[in-house]
Coordinates of C-alpha atoms and ligand atoms in Angstrom, one line a residue:
Chain D
X202 CA 90.1 138.5 69.4
X203 CA 89.5 136.4 72.5
X204 CA 86.6 134.1 72.2
X205 CA 85.3 134.0 75.8
X206 CA 86.6 136.1 78.7
X207 CA 85.4 135.7 82.2
X208 CA 87.0 138.1 84.7
X209 CA 86.5 138.6 88.4
X210 CA 86.9 142.3 89.2
X211 CA 87.8 144.0 92.5
X212 CA 84.4 145.6 92.9
X213 CA 81.1 146.2 91.2
X214 CA 81.9 149.7 90.0
X215 CA 85.0 148.4 88.2
X216 CA 82.9 145.6 86.6
X217 CA 80.5 148.2 85.3
X218 CA 83.4 150.2 83.8
X219 CA 84.4 147.1 81.9
X220 CA 80.8 146.4 80.8
X221 CA 80.8 149.9 79.3
X222 CA 83.1 148.4 76.7
X223 CA 80.4 145.9 75.8
X224 CA 82.0 143.2 77.9
X225 CA 78.7 142.6 78.2
X226 CA 77.1 140.7 81.1
X227 CA 77.6 141.0 84.8
X228 CA 75.6 139.6 87.8
X229 CA 75.3 140.7 91.4
X230 CA 72.9 140.9 94.3
X231 CA 71.3 144.1 95.7
X232 CA 74.2 145.9 97.5
X233 CA 76.4 145.3 94.5
X234 CA 73.7 146.6 92.1
X235 CA 73.6 149.8 94.1
X236 CA 77.3 150.3 93.4
X237 CA 76.6 149.7 89.7
X238 CA 74.2 152.6 89.3
X239 CA 76.8 155.0 88.0
X240 CA 77.7 152.5 85.2
X241 CA 74.0 151.9 84.3
X242 CA 73.5 155.6 83.7
X243 CA 76.6 155.8 81.5
X244 CA 75.7 152.7 79.6
X245 CA 72.2 154.1 78.8
X246 CA 73.7 157.5 77.8
X247 CA 76.3 155.9 75.6
X248 CA 73.8 153.5 74.0
X249 CA 76.0 150.5 74.7
X250 CA 74.1 147.2 74.9
X251 CA 74.6 145.1 78.1
X252 CA 72.8 142.5 80.2
X253 CA 72.8 143.0 84.0
X254 CA 71.5 140.5 86.5
X255 CA 70.3 141.4 90.0
X256 CA 69.3 138.5 92.2
X257 CA 67.7 140.6 94.9
X258 CA 68.3 140.2 98.6
X259 CA 66.5 142.1 101.3
X260 CA 67.7 145.7 102.1
X261 CA 68.0 148.5 102.8
X262 CA 71.7 148.3 103.6
X263 CA 73.3 144.9 104.1
X264 CA 69.9 143.8 105.3
X265 CA 69.5 140.1 104.7
X266 CA 70.9 137.6 102.2
X267 CA 67.4 136.1 101.6
X268 CA 64.9 136.8 98.9
X269 CA 63.4 140.3 98.3
X270 CA 61.7 142.2 95.5
X271 CA 62.6 145.6 97.0
X272 CA 64.8 146.7 94.0
X273 CA 61.7 147.1 91.7
X274 CA 61.9 150.9 92.0
X275 CA 65.7 151.0 91.5
X276 CA 65.4 148.8 88.4
X277 CA 62.2 150.2 86.8
X278 CA 62.3 153.9 87.8
X279 CA 66.1 154.4 87.4
X280 CA 68.6 154.0 90.2
X281 CA 71.2 156.1 88.5
X282 CA 71.0 159.7 87.4
X283 CA 69.4 161.0 84.3
X284 CA 66.3 160.0 82.2
X285 CA 66.8 156.4 81.2
X286 CA 65.2 153.1 81.2
X287 CA 66.3 149.5 81.2
X288 CA 64.3 146.6 79.9
X289 CA 63.6 144.7 83.1
X290 CA 62.8 140.9 82.8
X291 CA 61.4 139.1 85.8
X292 CA 61.8 135.3 85.8
X293 CA 59.6 133.1 88.0
X294 CA 61.3 129.8 87.2
X295 CA 64.7 128.5 86.5
X296 CA 63.8 127.8 82.9
X297 CA 62.6 131.3 82.4
X298 CA 65.8 132.7 83.9
X299 CA 67.9 130.6 81.6
X300 CA 65.8 131.7 78.5
X301 CA 66.0 135.3 79.6
X302 CA 69.8 135.4 79.1
X303 CA 69.5 135.1 75.3
X304 CA 66.4 137.3 75.3
X305 CA 68.1 140.0 77.3
X306 CA 71.1 140.0 75.0
X307 CA 68.9 140.1 71.9
X308 CA 66.8 143.0 73.2
X309 CA 69.9 144.9 74.3
X310 CA 71.5 144.7 70.9
X311 CA 68.3 145.3 69.1
X312 CA 67.7 148.6 70.8
X313 CA 71.2 149.4 71.9
X314 CA 70.0 149.6 75.5
X315 CA 70.6 148.0 78.8
X316 CA 68.5 145.0 79.7
X317 CA 68.4 143.3 83.1
X318 CA 67.1 140.2 84.7
X319 CA 65.6 141.0 88.0
X320 CA 65.4 137.7 89.9
X321 CA 65.3 137.2 93.7
X322 CA 67.1 135.1 96.2
X323 CA 64.5 132.3 96.1
X324 CA 64.4 132.0 92.3
X325 CA 68.2 132.3 92.4
X326 CA 68.6 129.2 94.6
X327 CA 65.7 127.2 93.2
X328 CA 66.6 123.8 91.8
X329 CA 64.3 122.6 89.1
X330 CA 64.5 121.0 85.7
X331 CA 65.9 123.2 83.0
X332 CA 66.6 122.7 79.3
X333 CA 69.5 124.9 78.4
X334 CA 69.0 126.8 75.2
X335 CA 71.5 125.9 72.5
X336 CA 74.7 127.9 72.8
X337 CA 75.1 130.5 70.1
X338 CA 78.6 131.3 68.9
X339 CA 80.0 134.7 69.7
X340 CA 79.9 137.2 66.8
X341 CA 83.0 137.0 64.7
X342 CA 85.3 140.0 64.2
X343 CA 83.6 140.8 60.8
X344 CA 80.1 140.3 62.2
X345 CA 80.9 142.8 65.0
X346 CA 82.0 145.3 62.4
X347 CA 78.9 144.8 60.4
X348 CA 76.3 144.5 63.2
X349 CA 77.8 146.9 65.6
X350 CA 79.2 149.7 63.4
X351 CA 79.5 151.8 66.5
X352 CA 81.9 149.5 68.2
X353 CA 85.3 150.9 69.3
X354 CA 87.7 148.3 68.0
X355 CA 90.1 150.2 65.7
X356 CA 89.5 152.1 62.4
X357 CA 89.8 149.1 60.1
X358 CA 90.0 150.3 56.5
X359 CA 90.4 153.8 58.0
X360 CA 86.6 154.2 58.5
X361 CA 85.5 157.3 60.3
X362 CA 86.5 157.1 64.0
X363 CA 84.0 155.8 66.6
X364 CA 83.8 157.5 70.0
X365 CA 81.6 156.1 72.8
X366 CA 80.8 159.0 75.1
X367 CA 78.0 160.2 77.2
X368 CA 79.2 163.8 77.3
X369 CA 77.7 166.5 75.2
X370 CA 78.0 170.1 76.3
X371 CA 76.0 171.6 73.4
X372 CA 72.6 171.9 75.0
X373 CA 70.7 171.5 71.8
X374 CA 72.6 168.4 70.9
X375 CA 72.2 167.0 74.3
X376 CA 68.5 167.6 74.1
X377 CA 68.5 165.8 70.8
X378 CA 70.3 162.9 72.3
X379 CA 67.6 162.7 75.0
X380 CA 64.8 162.7 72.4
X381 CA 66.6 159.9 70.7
X382 CA 66.8 157.8 73.9
X383 CA 63.1 158.6 74.6
X384 CA 62.1 157.6 71.1
X385 CA 63.8 154.3 71.6
X386 CA 62.0 153.7 74.9
X387 CA 58.6 154.4 73.3
X388 CA 59.5 151.9 70.6
X389 CA 60.4 149.3 73.3
X390 CA 57.1 150.1 75.1
X391 CA 55.2 149.5 71.9
X392 CA 56.9 146.2 71.0
X393 CA 58.3 144.5 74.0
X394 CA 55.8 144.2 76.9
X395 CA 55.4 140.7 78.0
X396 CA 53.2 139.1 80.6
X397 CA 51.4 135.9 81.5
X398 CA 47.7 135.8 82.1
X399 CA 46.2 132.8 84.0
X400 CA 42.5 132.2 84.3
X401 CA 41.7 135.9 83.8
X402 CA 38.7 135.3 81.4
X403 CA 36.2 134.6 84.2
X404 CA 37.9 135.9 87.3
X405 CA 36.3 138.1 89.9
X406 CA 39.6 139.0 91.6
X407 CA 43.0 139.4 90.1
X408 CA 46.3 138.8 91.8
X409 CA 49.3 140.6 90.3
X410 CA 52.7 139.3 91.2
X411 CA 56.1 138.6 89.6
X412 CA 59.0 136.3 90.3
X413 CA 58.8 134.2 93.5
X414 CA 55.5 135.7 94.7
X415 CA 53.8 134.8 91.4
X416 CA 54.8 131.2 92.0
X417 CA 53.3 131.2 95.5
X418 CA 50.2 133.0 94.3
X419 CA 49.6 130.4 91.6
X420 CA 48.9 127.9 94.4
X421 CA 46.7 130.5 96.1
X422 CA 44.6 130.7 92.9
X423 CA 44.1 126.9 93.0
X424 CA 43.1 127.0 96.7
X425 CA 40.6 129.9 96.0
X426 CA 39.1 128.2 93.0
X427 CA 38.6 125.0 95.1
X428 CA 36.5 127.2 97.4
X429 CA 34.6 128.7 94.5
X430 CA 36.3 132.0 94.5
X431 CA 37.3 132.9 91.0
X432 CA 40.8 134.3 91.1
X433 CA 43.0 135.1 88.1
X434 CA 46.6 136.0 87.8
X435 CA 48.4 138.7 86.0
X436 CA 52.2 138.1 86.0
X437 CA 54.3 140.8 84.3
X438 CA 57.3 139.3 82.6
X439 CA 58.7 142.7 81.6
X440 CA 58.5 145.0 84.6
X441 CA 59.7 147.8 82.4
X442 CA 58.0 148.3 80.0
X443 CA 55.1 147.5 82.3
X444 CA 52.3 145.6 80.4
X445 CA 49.7 148.3 81.2
X446 CA 47.3 147.6 78.3
X447 CA 47.2 143.9 79.0
X448 CA 46.5 144.5 82.7
X449 CA 43.8 147.0 81.9
X450 CA 42.2 144.5 79.6
X451 CA 42.5 141.6 82.1
X452 CA 41.1 143.7 85.0
X453 CA 38.1 145.1 83.0
X454 CA 35.5 143.1 84.9
X455 CA 37.2 142.3 88.3
X456 CA 35.9 143.4 91.7
X457 CA 39.4 144.0 93.0
X458 CA 43.1 143.5 92.6
X459 CA 45.6 142.2 95.1
X460 CA 49.2 143.0 94.4
X461 CA 51.6 140.7 96.2
X462 CA 55.3 141.7 96.5
X463 CA 58.3 141.1 98.7
X464 CA 58.5 144.8 99.5
X465 CA 56.5 147.7 101.0
X466 CA 54.5 148.4 97.8
X467 CA 56.4 149.2 94.6
X468 CA 54.9 147.5 91.6
X469 CA 51.5 148.3 93.1
X470 CA 52.0 151.9 92.0
X471 CA 52.2 150.8 88.3
X472 CA 49.2 148.5 88.8
X473 CA 47.1 151.4 90.1
X474 CA 48.2 153.6 87.2
X475 CA 47.4 150.9 84.7
X476 CA 43.9 150.4 85.9
X477 CA 43.5 154.1 86.7
X478 CA 42.2 153.2 90.2
X479 CA 38.9 152.1 88.7
X480 CA 38.6 149.3 91.2
X481 CA 40.1 148.6 94.6
X482 CA 43.8 147.8 94.4
X483 CA 45.3 146.4 97.6
X484 CA 48.9 145.6 98.4
X485 CA 50.3 142.8 100.5
X486 CA 54.1 142.7 101.2
X487 CA 56.5 140.7 103.2
X488 CA 60.1 141.8 104.0
X489 CA 63.3 140.6 105.6
X490 CA 63.6 137.5 103.4
X491 CA 60.2 136.2 104.4
X492 CA 58.0 134.7 101.6
X493 CA 54.2 134.4 102.2
X494 CA 52.5 131.0 102.0
X495 CA 49.6 130.3 99.6
X496 CA 47.2 130.1 102.6
X497 CA 48.4 133.4 103.9
X498 CA 47.7 135.0 100.6
X499 CA 44.2 133.5 100.4
X500 CA 43.4 134.9 103.8
X501 CA 44.7 138.3 102.8
X502 CA 42.6 138.2 99.7
X503 CA 39.5 137.4 101.7
X504 CA 40.3 140.0 104.4
X505 CA 41.2 142.9 102.1
X506 CA 38.9 142.4 99.1
X507 CA 36.2 139.8 99.6
X508 CA 34.9 140.1 103.1
X509 CA 35.5 143.8 103.5
Chain K
X106 CA 98.5 121.4 148.6
X107 CA 94.8 122.1 148.3
X108 CA 93.1 123.5 145.2
X109 CA 92.4 126.7 146.9
X110 CA 96.1 127.2 147.6
X111 CA 96.7 127.2 143.8
X112 CA 93.7 129.3 142.7
X113 CA 95.1 132.8 143.7
X114 CA 95.2 136.0 141.7
X115 CA 99.0 136.0 141.8
X116 CA 99.1 132.5 140.2
X117 CA 96.8 133.5 137.3
X118 CA 98.3 132.9 133.9
X119 CA 95.2 133.2 131.8
X120 CA 91.6 134.5 132.1
X121 CA 88.8 134.7 129.6
X122 CA 88.7 138.3 128.4
X123 CA 85.7 140.1 129.9
X124 CA 85.1 142.0 126.7
X125 CA 84.6 138.8 124.8
X126 CA 80.9 138.1 124.9
X127 CA 79.7 134.7 126.1
X128 CA 78.0 133.8 122.9
X129 CA 78.6 131.1 120.2
X130 CA 80.9 132.4 117.5
X131 CA 79.8 131.6 114.0
X132 CA 83.5 131.1 112.9
X133 CA 84.5 127.7 111.6
X134 CA 86.6 125.7 114.0
X135 CA 90.3 126.3 113.1
X136 CA 89.6 129.8 111.7
X137 CA 92.0 132.5 112.7
X138 CA 89.3 135.1 113.1
X139 CA 88.3 133.8 116.6
X140 CA 91.9 134.0 117.9
X141 CA 92.3 137.5 116.7
X142 CA 89.0 138.5 118.2
X143 CA 90.2 137.2 121.6
X144 CA 93.5 139.2 121.3
X145 CA 91.6 142.4 120.4
X146 CA 89.4 141.9 123.4
X147 CA 92.3 141.1 125.7
X148 CA 94.4 144.1 124.6
X149 CA 91.5 146.6 124.9
X150 CA 90.8 145.2 128.4
X151 CA 94.4 145.3 129.5
X152 CA 94.8 148.9 128.2
X153 CA 91.6 149.8 130.1
X154 CA 90.3 151.7 127.0
X155 CA 87.0 150.0 126.4
X156 CA 85.1 153.2 127.2
X157 CA 86.8 155.1 124.4
X158 CA 87.1 152.4 121.8
X159 CA 85.2 152.3 118.5
X160 CA 85.5 149.4 116.1
X161 CA 84.5 149.3 112.5
X162 CA 83.4 145.9 111.2
X163 CA 83.7 144.8 107.6
X164 CA 81.6 142.8 105.1
X165 CA 83.1 139.3 105.2
X166 CA 83.2 136.6 107.8
X167 CA 83.9 139.1 110.5
X168 CA 80.8 141.1 109.7
X169 CA 79.4 140.1 113.1
X170 CA 82.5 141.1 115.1
X171 CA 80.2 143.5 117.0
X172 CA 78.4 140.5 118.5
X173 CA 81.6 139.2 120.1
X174 CA 83.7 142.1 121.3
X175 CA 81.8 144.3 123.8
X176 CA 82.7 147.8 122.6
X177 CA 81.0 150.4 120.4
X178 CA 81.0 149.4 116.7
X179 CA 80.0 150.7 113.3
X180 CA 79.2 148.3 110.6
X181 CA 80.6 149.6 107.3
X182 CA 79.5 149.0 103.7
X183 CA 81.7 146.5 101.9
X184 CA 85.3 148.0 101.7
X185 CA 84.4 151.3 103.3
X186 CA 85.7 150.7 106.8
X187 CA 88.7 153.0 106.7
X188 CA 86.5 155.9 105.4
X189 CA 84.1 155.3 108.3
X190 CA 86.9 155.0 110.8
X191 CA 88.4 158.3 109.5
X192 CA 85.2 160.1 110.3
X193 CA 85.0 158.5 113.8
X194 CA 88.6 159.3 114.7
X195 CA 88.4 162.9 113.3
X196 CA 85.3 163.6 115.5
X197 CA 86.7 161.8 118.6
X198 CA 90.5 162.3 118.4
X199 CA 91.1 160.9 121.8
X200 CA 89.4 157.6 121.0
X201 CA 91.0 154.3 120.0
X202 CA 89.5 153.6 116.5
X203 CA 90.2 150.4 114.6
X204 CA 88.9 148.7 111.6
X205 CA 88.8 144.9 111.3
X206 CA 88.8 143.8 107.6
X207 CA 89.4 140.7 105.4
X208 CA 91.5 140.8 102.3
X209 CA 88.5 141.0 100.0
X210 CA 87.1 143.9 102.0
X211 CA 90.4 145.7 102.5
X212 CA 92.3 145.0 99.3
X213 CA 89.7 144.3 96.7
X214 CA 86.6 146.4 96.9
X215 CA 88.1 148.8 99.5
X216 CA 91.6 149.4 98.0
X217 CA 90.9 153.0 97.2
X218 CA 89.9 154.1 100.6
X219 CA 92.4 151.8 102.2
X220 CA 95.3 153.5 100.4
X221 CA 94.0 157.0 100.9
X222 CA 93.3 156.6 104.6
X223 CA 96.9 155.4 105.1
X224 CA 98.2 158.1 102.9
X225 CA 96.4 160.8 104.9
X226 CA 97.9 159.3 108.0
X227 CA 94.6 158.8 109.8
X228 CA 95.2 157.9 113.4
X229 CA 93.5 154.6 113.1
X230 CA 94.4 150.9 113.4
X231 CA 93.7 148.6 110.5
X232 CA 93.5 144.9 111.5
X233 CA 93.8 143.2 108.1
X234 CA 92.9 139.5 108.1
X235 CA 94.6 138.1 105.0
X236 CA 93.4 134.5 104.4
X237 CA 93.9 134.7 100.6
X238 CA 90.3 134.1 99.9
X239 CA 86.7 135.4 100.1
X240 CA 85.8 133.2 103.1
X241 CA 82.3 134.4 103.7
X242 CA 80.8 134.0 100.2
X243 CA 82.1 130.5 99.6
X244 CA 85.7 130.7 98.9
X245 CA 86.2 132.8 95.7
X246 CA 89.5 134.1 94.5
X247 CA 90.8 137.3 96.3
X248 CA 93.5 139.7 95.1
X249 CA 95.7 138.0 97.7
X250 CA 95.1 134.4 96.4
X251 CA 98.4 132.7 95.7
X252 CA 99.4 131.6 92.2
X253 CA 98.2 128.0 91.7
X254 CA 95.8 128.2 94.7
X255 CA 92.5 126.7 93.9
X256 CA 89.3 128.6 94.7
X257 CA 85.7 128.5 93.5
X258 CA 86.4 131.0 90.8
X259 CA 89.8 129.7 89.8
X260 CA 89.1 125.9 90.2
X261 CA 92.3 125.0 88.3
X262 CA 94.4 127.3 90.4
X263 CA 95.2 131.0 90.0
X264 CA 97.0 131.8 86.7
X265 CA 98.9 135.0 86.3
X266 CA 98.0 135.4 82.6
X267 CA 94.3 135.2 83.5
X268 CA 94.1 136.5 87.0
X269 CA 97.2 138.6 87.6
X270 CA 99.4 138.3 90.6
X271 CA 98.8 138.0 94.4
X272 CA 98.6 141.5 95.8
X273 CA 100.9 142.2 98.8
X274 CA 99.3 145.4 99.8
X275 CA 101.0 145.9 103.2
X276 CA 104.5 146.7 101.7
X277 CA 102.8 149.3 99.5
X278 CA 101.2 150.9 102.5
X279 CA 104.6 150.8 104.3
X280 CA 105.9 153.1 101.6
X281 CA 103.3 155.8 102.3
X282 CA 104.3 158.8 104.5
X283 CA 101.1 158.4 106.5
X284 CA 101.8 155.0 108.1
X285 CA 103.7 154.8 111.3
X286 CA 103.6 151.1 112.0
X287 CA 103.1 148.3 109.5
X288 CA 103.6 144.7 110.6
X289 CA 102.7 141.2 109.5
X290 CA 101.8 138.6 112.1
X291 CA 100.1 135.3 112.4
X292 CA 98.2 133.4 115.1
X293 CA 98.9 129.8 114.2
X294 CA 101.3 129.0 117.2
X295 CA 101.3 130.2 120.8
X296 CA 104.5 132.1 120.1
X297 CA 103.0 133.9 117.1
X298 CA 99.8 134.6 119.1
X299 CA 102.0 136.4 121.7
X300 CA 103.8 138.4 119.1
X301 CA 100.5 139.3 117.4
X302 CA 99.1 140.5 120.7
X303 CA 102.1 142.8 121.3
X304 CA 101.7 144.2 117.8
X305 CA 98.1 145.0 118.4
X306 CA 98.9 146.7 121.6
X307 CA 101.5 148.9 119.9
X308 CA 99.1 149.7 117.2
X309 CA 96.3 150.6 119.6
X310 CA 98.7 152.9 121.5
X311 CA 99.6 154.6 118.2
X312 CA 95.9 155.4 117.6
X313 CA 95.3 156.8 121.0
X314 CA 98.5 158.9 120.8
X315 CA 97.7 160.0 117.2
X316 CA 101.0 158.8 115.7
X317 CA 99.6 158.0 112.2
X318 CA 98.1 154.9 110.6
X319 CA 99.0 151.5 111.9
X320 CA 98.4 148.4 109.8
X321 CA 98.5 145.0 111.5
X322 CA 98.2 142.3 108.8
X323 CA 97.4 138.9 110.2
X324 CA 98.3 136.1 107.8
X325 CA 95.4 133.8 108.5
X326 CA 93.9 130.4 107.9
X327 CA 90.6 129.9 106.2
X328 CA 90.5 126.1 106.5
X329 CA 87.0 125.9 105.1
X330 CA 87.7 128.0 102.1
X331 CA 91.0 126.2 101.5
X332 CA 89.2 122.9 102.0
X333 CA 91.7 121.6 104.5
X334 CA 91.6 120.4 108.1
X335 CA 92.5 123.1 110.7
X336 CA 95.9 121.4 111.2
X337 CA 96.7 121.0 107.5
X338 CA 95.6 124.6 106.9
X339 CA 98.2 125.9 109.4
X340 CA 100.8 123.8 107.7
X341 CA 99.7 125.0 104.2
X342 CA 99.9 128.5 105.5
X343 CA 103.4 128.1 106.8
X344 CA 104.6 126.4 103.6
X345 CA 102.9 128.6 101.1
X346 CA 101.6 131.9 102.5
X347 CA 104.7 133.0 104.4
X348 CA 106.9 133.0 101.2
X349 CA 104.6 135.6 99.6
X350 CA 103.6 137.3 102.9
X351 CA 106.7 137.0 105.2
X352 CA 106.1 137.8 108.9
X353 CA 107.7 140.7 110.7
X354 CA 107.7 144.5 111.0
X355 CA 107.8 146.4 107.8
X356 CA 107.9 149.8 109.4
X357 CA 108.0 151.1 112.9
X358 CA 108.4 154.9 113.4
X359 CA 108.8 155.2 117.2
X360 CA 107.9 158.9 117.2
X361 CA 105.1 158.6 114.7
X362 CA 104.8 160.2 111.3
X363 CA 106.1 163.6 110.5
X364 CA 103.3 166.3 110.4
Ligands
TPP199 C1 78.9 145.6 97.5 C2 79.1 144.2 97.8 N1 79.7 143.4 97.0 C3 79.8 142.1 97.3 C4 79.3 141.6 98.4 C5 79.5 140.1 98.7 N2 80.5 139.8 99.7 C6 80.3 139.6 101.0 S1 81.6 139.2 101.9 C7 82.6 139.2 100.5 C8 84.1 138.9 100.5 C9 84.7 138.8 101.9 O1 86.0 138.4 101.8 P1 87.1 138.9 102.8 O2 87.0 140.3 102.9 O3 88.4 138.3 102.4 O4 86.6 138.3 104.2 P2 86.7 136.8 104.8 O5 85.3 136.3 104.8 O6 87.6 136.0 104.0 O7 87.2 137.0 106.2 C10 81.9 139.6 99.4 C11 82.4 139.7 98.0 C12 78.7 142.4 99.3 N3 78.2 142.0 100.5 N4 78.6 143.7 99.0
SF4_200 S1 84.9 130.5 106.0 FE1 87.0 130.8 106.4 S2 87.3 132.9 107.2 FE2 85.1 132.3 107.3 S3 84.8 131.5 109.4 FE3 85.2 129.7 108.1 S4 87.4 129.4 108.2 FE4 87.0 131.5 108.9
MG201 MG1 89.5 136.7 103.2

């Protein structure tokens, strides 16, 4: 068995066909990820673990090569066909992005599902200190046979044959398959939501943001607190499963929530659902590769929630 | 003799093509794209067909071709130019319809539609800029990258055991019944520029006269991606590229394809 294989494929759809064989990581930016949606759906249906990385650029179409968070819906609500979910990890620093590689693989193998890192053009080009996690050796041939008994690598010892397929024409069996996928997603929702809460204990207003916008909003929090406005931050680290309970808890006593994204309003839908619209939830978005400044966000906070 | 005695229409040997917009091009100095743009503009102007020309631009360094050549354009998703051109030409059969594509666009991500458009004998022109690299994205290996050639994704040189062999797609296309004219040109010397211009003209006429698919490959220099000076890039191209991608006509059916 080859230890490490890095291949450059002719296009993203082909790369995904290779990933289907547990190849098992590929990275791209938004237009390429659109091409991969067929493969994502097949991976989910075949229960093959994989890690995908989308460093988002601004769309729709070719759009711009600069940062965006407009692929939230595609990542969290399913861009391919059928009922499936991916575990979506949203890094807001280089260190977090490096750590998420191991985390993403572990989760994918634990649940036999697809996990993805949803970064953006700014995080992707950021230069900051990073401590690389220790490299783990690849599974040996025997370990693969033990830990991945479903793997298609020859019937050693004439074990029953393995077939990786997404096709099932018996309706009852296909329904059963879907129930199995859904049970797995409920399990992931129960165990794997991750988020960061900053100064939420005493806050009057909450900013929700992920990735690059969360980094900007952290500075906004500081500026606000210097003016005596108590602002806290809720940063989902898993976008799916969305940390609903944690958000509901953190938002219990706030007067309003500002959701900041580099899109026209995508995560804000999950924020509203999580808090059941019990308080005002406002959205502020920038597009086209533009990223808001901390002052800009402070002004928006005042305009939309405080001085209303 | 006064200056005014010399500047007369009958003495004119060269003029800036009117269809080439007076804007700064983003191409690197020494890049072949700019020269080919000029030829395309010249030929369309000389044929007097600007009013019925539609170009399809690629994803690659030539993505902004529509900023430079003043005709109607469609911008295609990466690799899909020939599919788009097919639709345009089928709807407007009397038009001159051409695609302008790099080797990554045409022969990596777009291979499927490239081959099928040619096999269907679409009456379009494919201008195929083969610089053996993904220029735009920072010089990664393309299917056309030569063995031993260093790129960002094969920093020690392309190895056949790891990366397979350079893809000469044009001879494959010449074998298809749908292609009427398949040629390989370059624009690195004045003589070659003249030959390339004649090839483009023939191809454009084929499209207007619905003779089948014409493929004009231009073996090109990407001095930036190759990390060479413009002069050395032209030399490197002559010494290395032409062996794998020899210049000349591969197919020329005077009466067009059989229908
Ligand atoms: C679906 C998709 N995949 C990948 C890219 C990134 N990309 C942009 S240009 C390019 C390669 C261009 O190379 P080539 O066609 O040879 O053109 P050149 O710049 O060399 O003229 C790639 C891979 C993209 N824009 N869209
Ligand atoms: S990168 Fe290469 S192909 Fe692109 S403009 Fe520069 S020289 Fe031309
Ligand atoms: Mg190229």
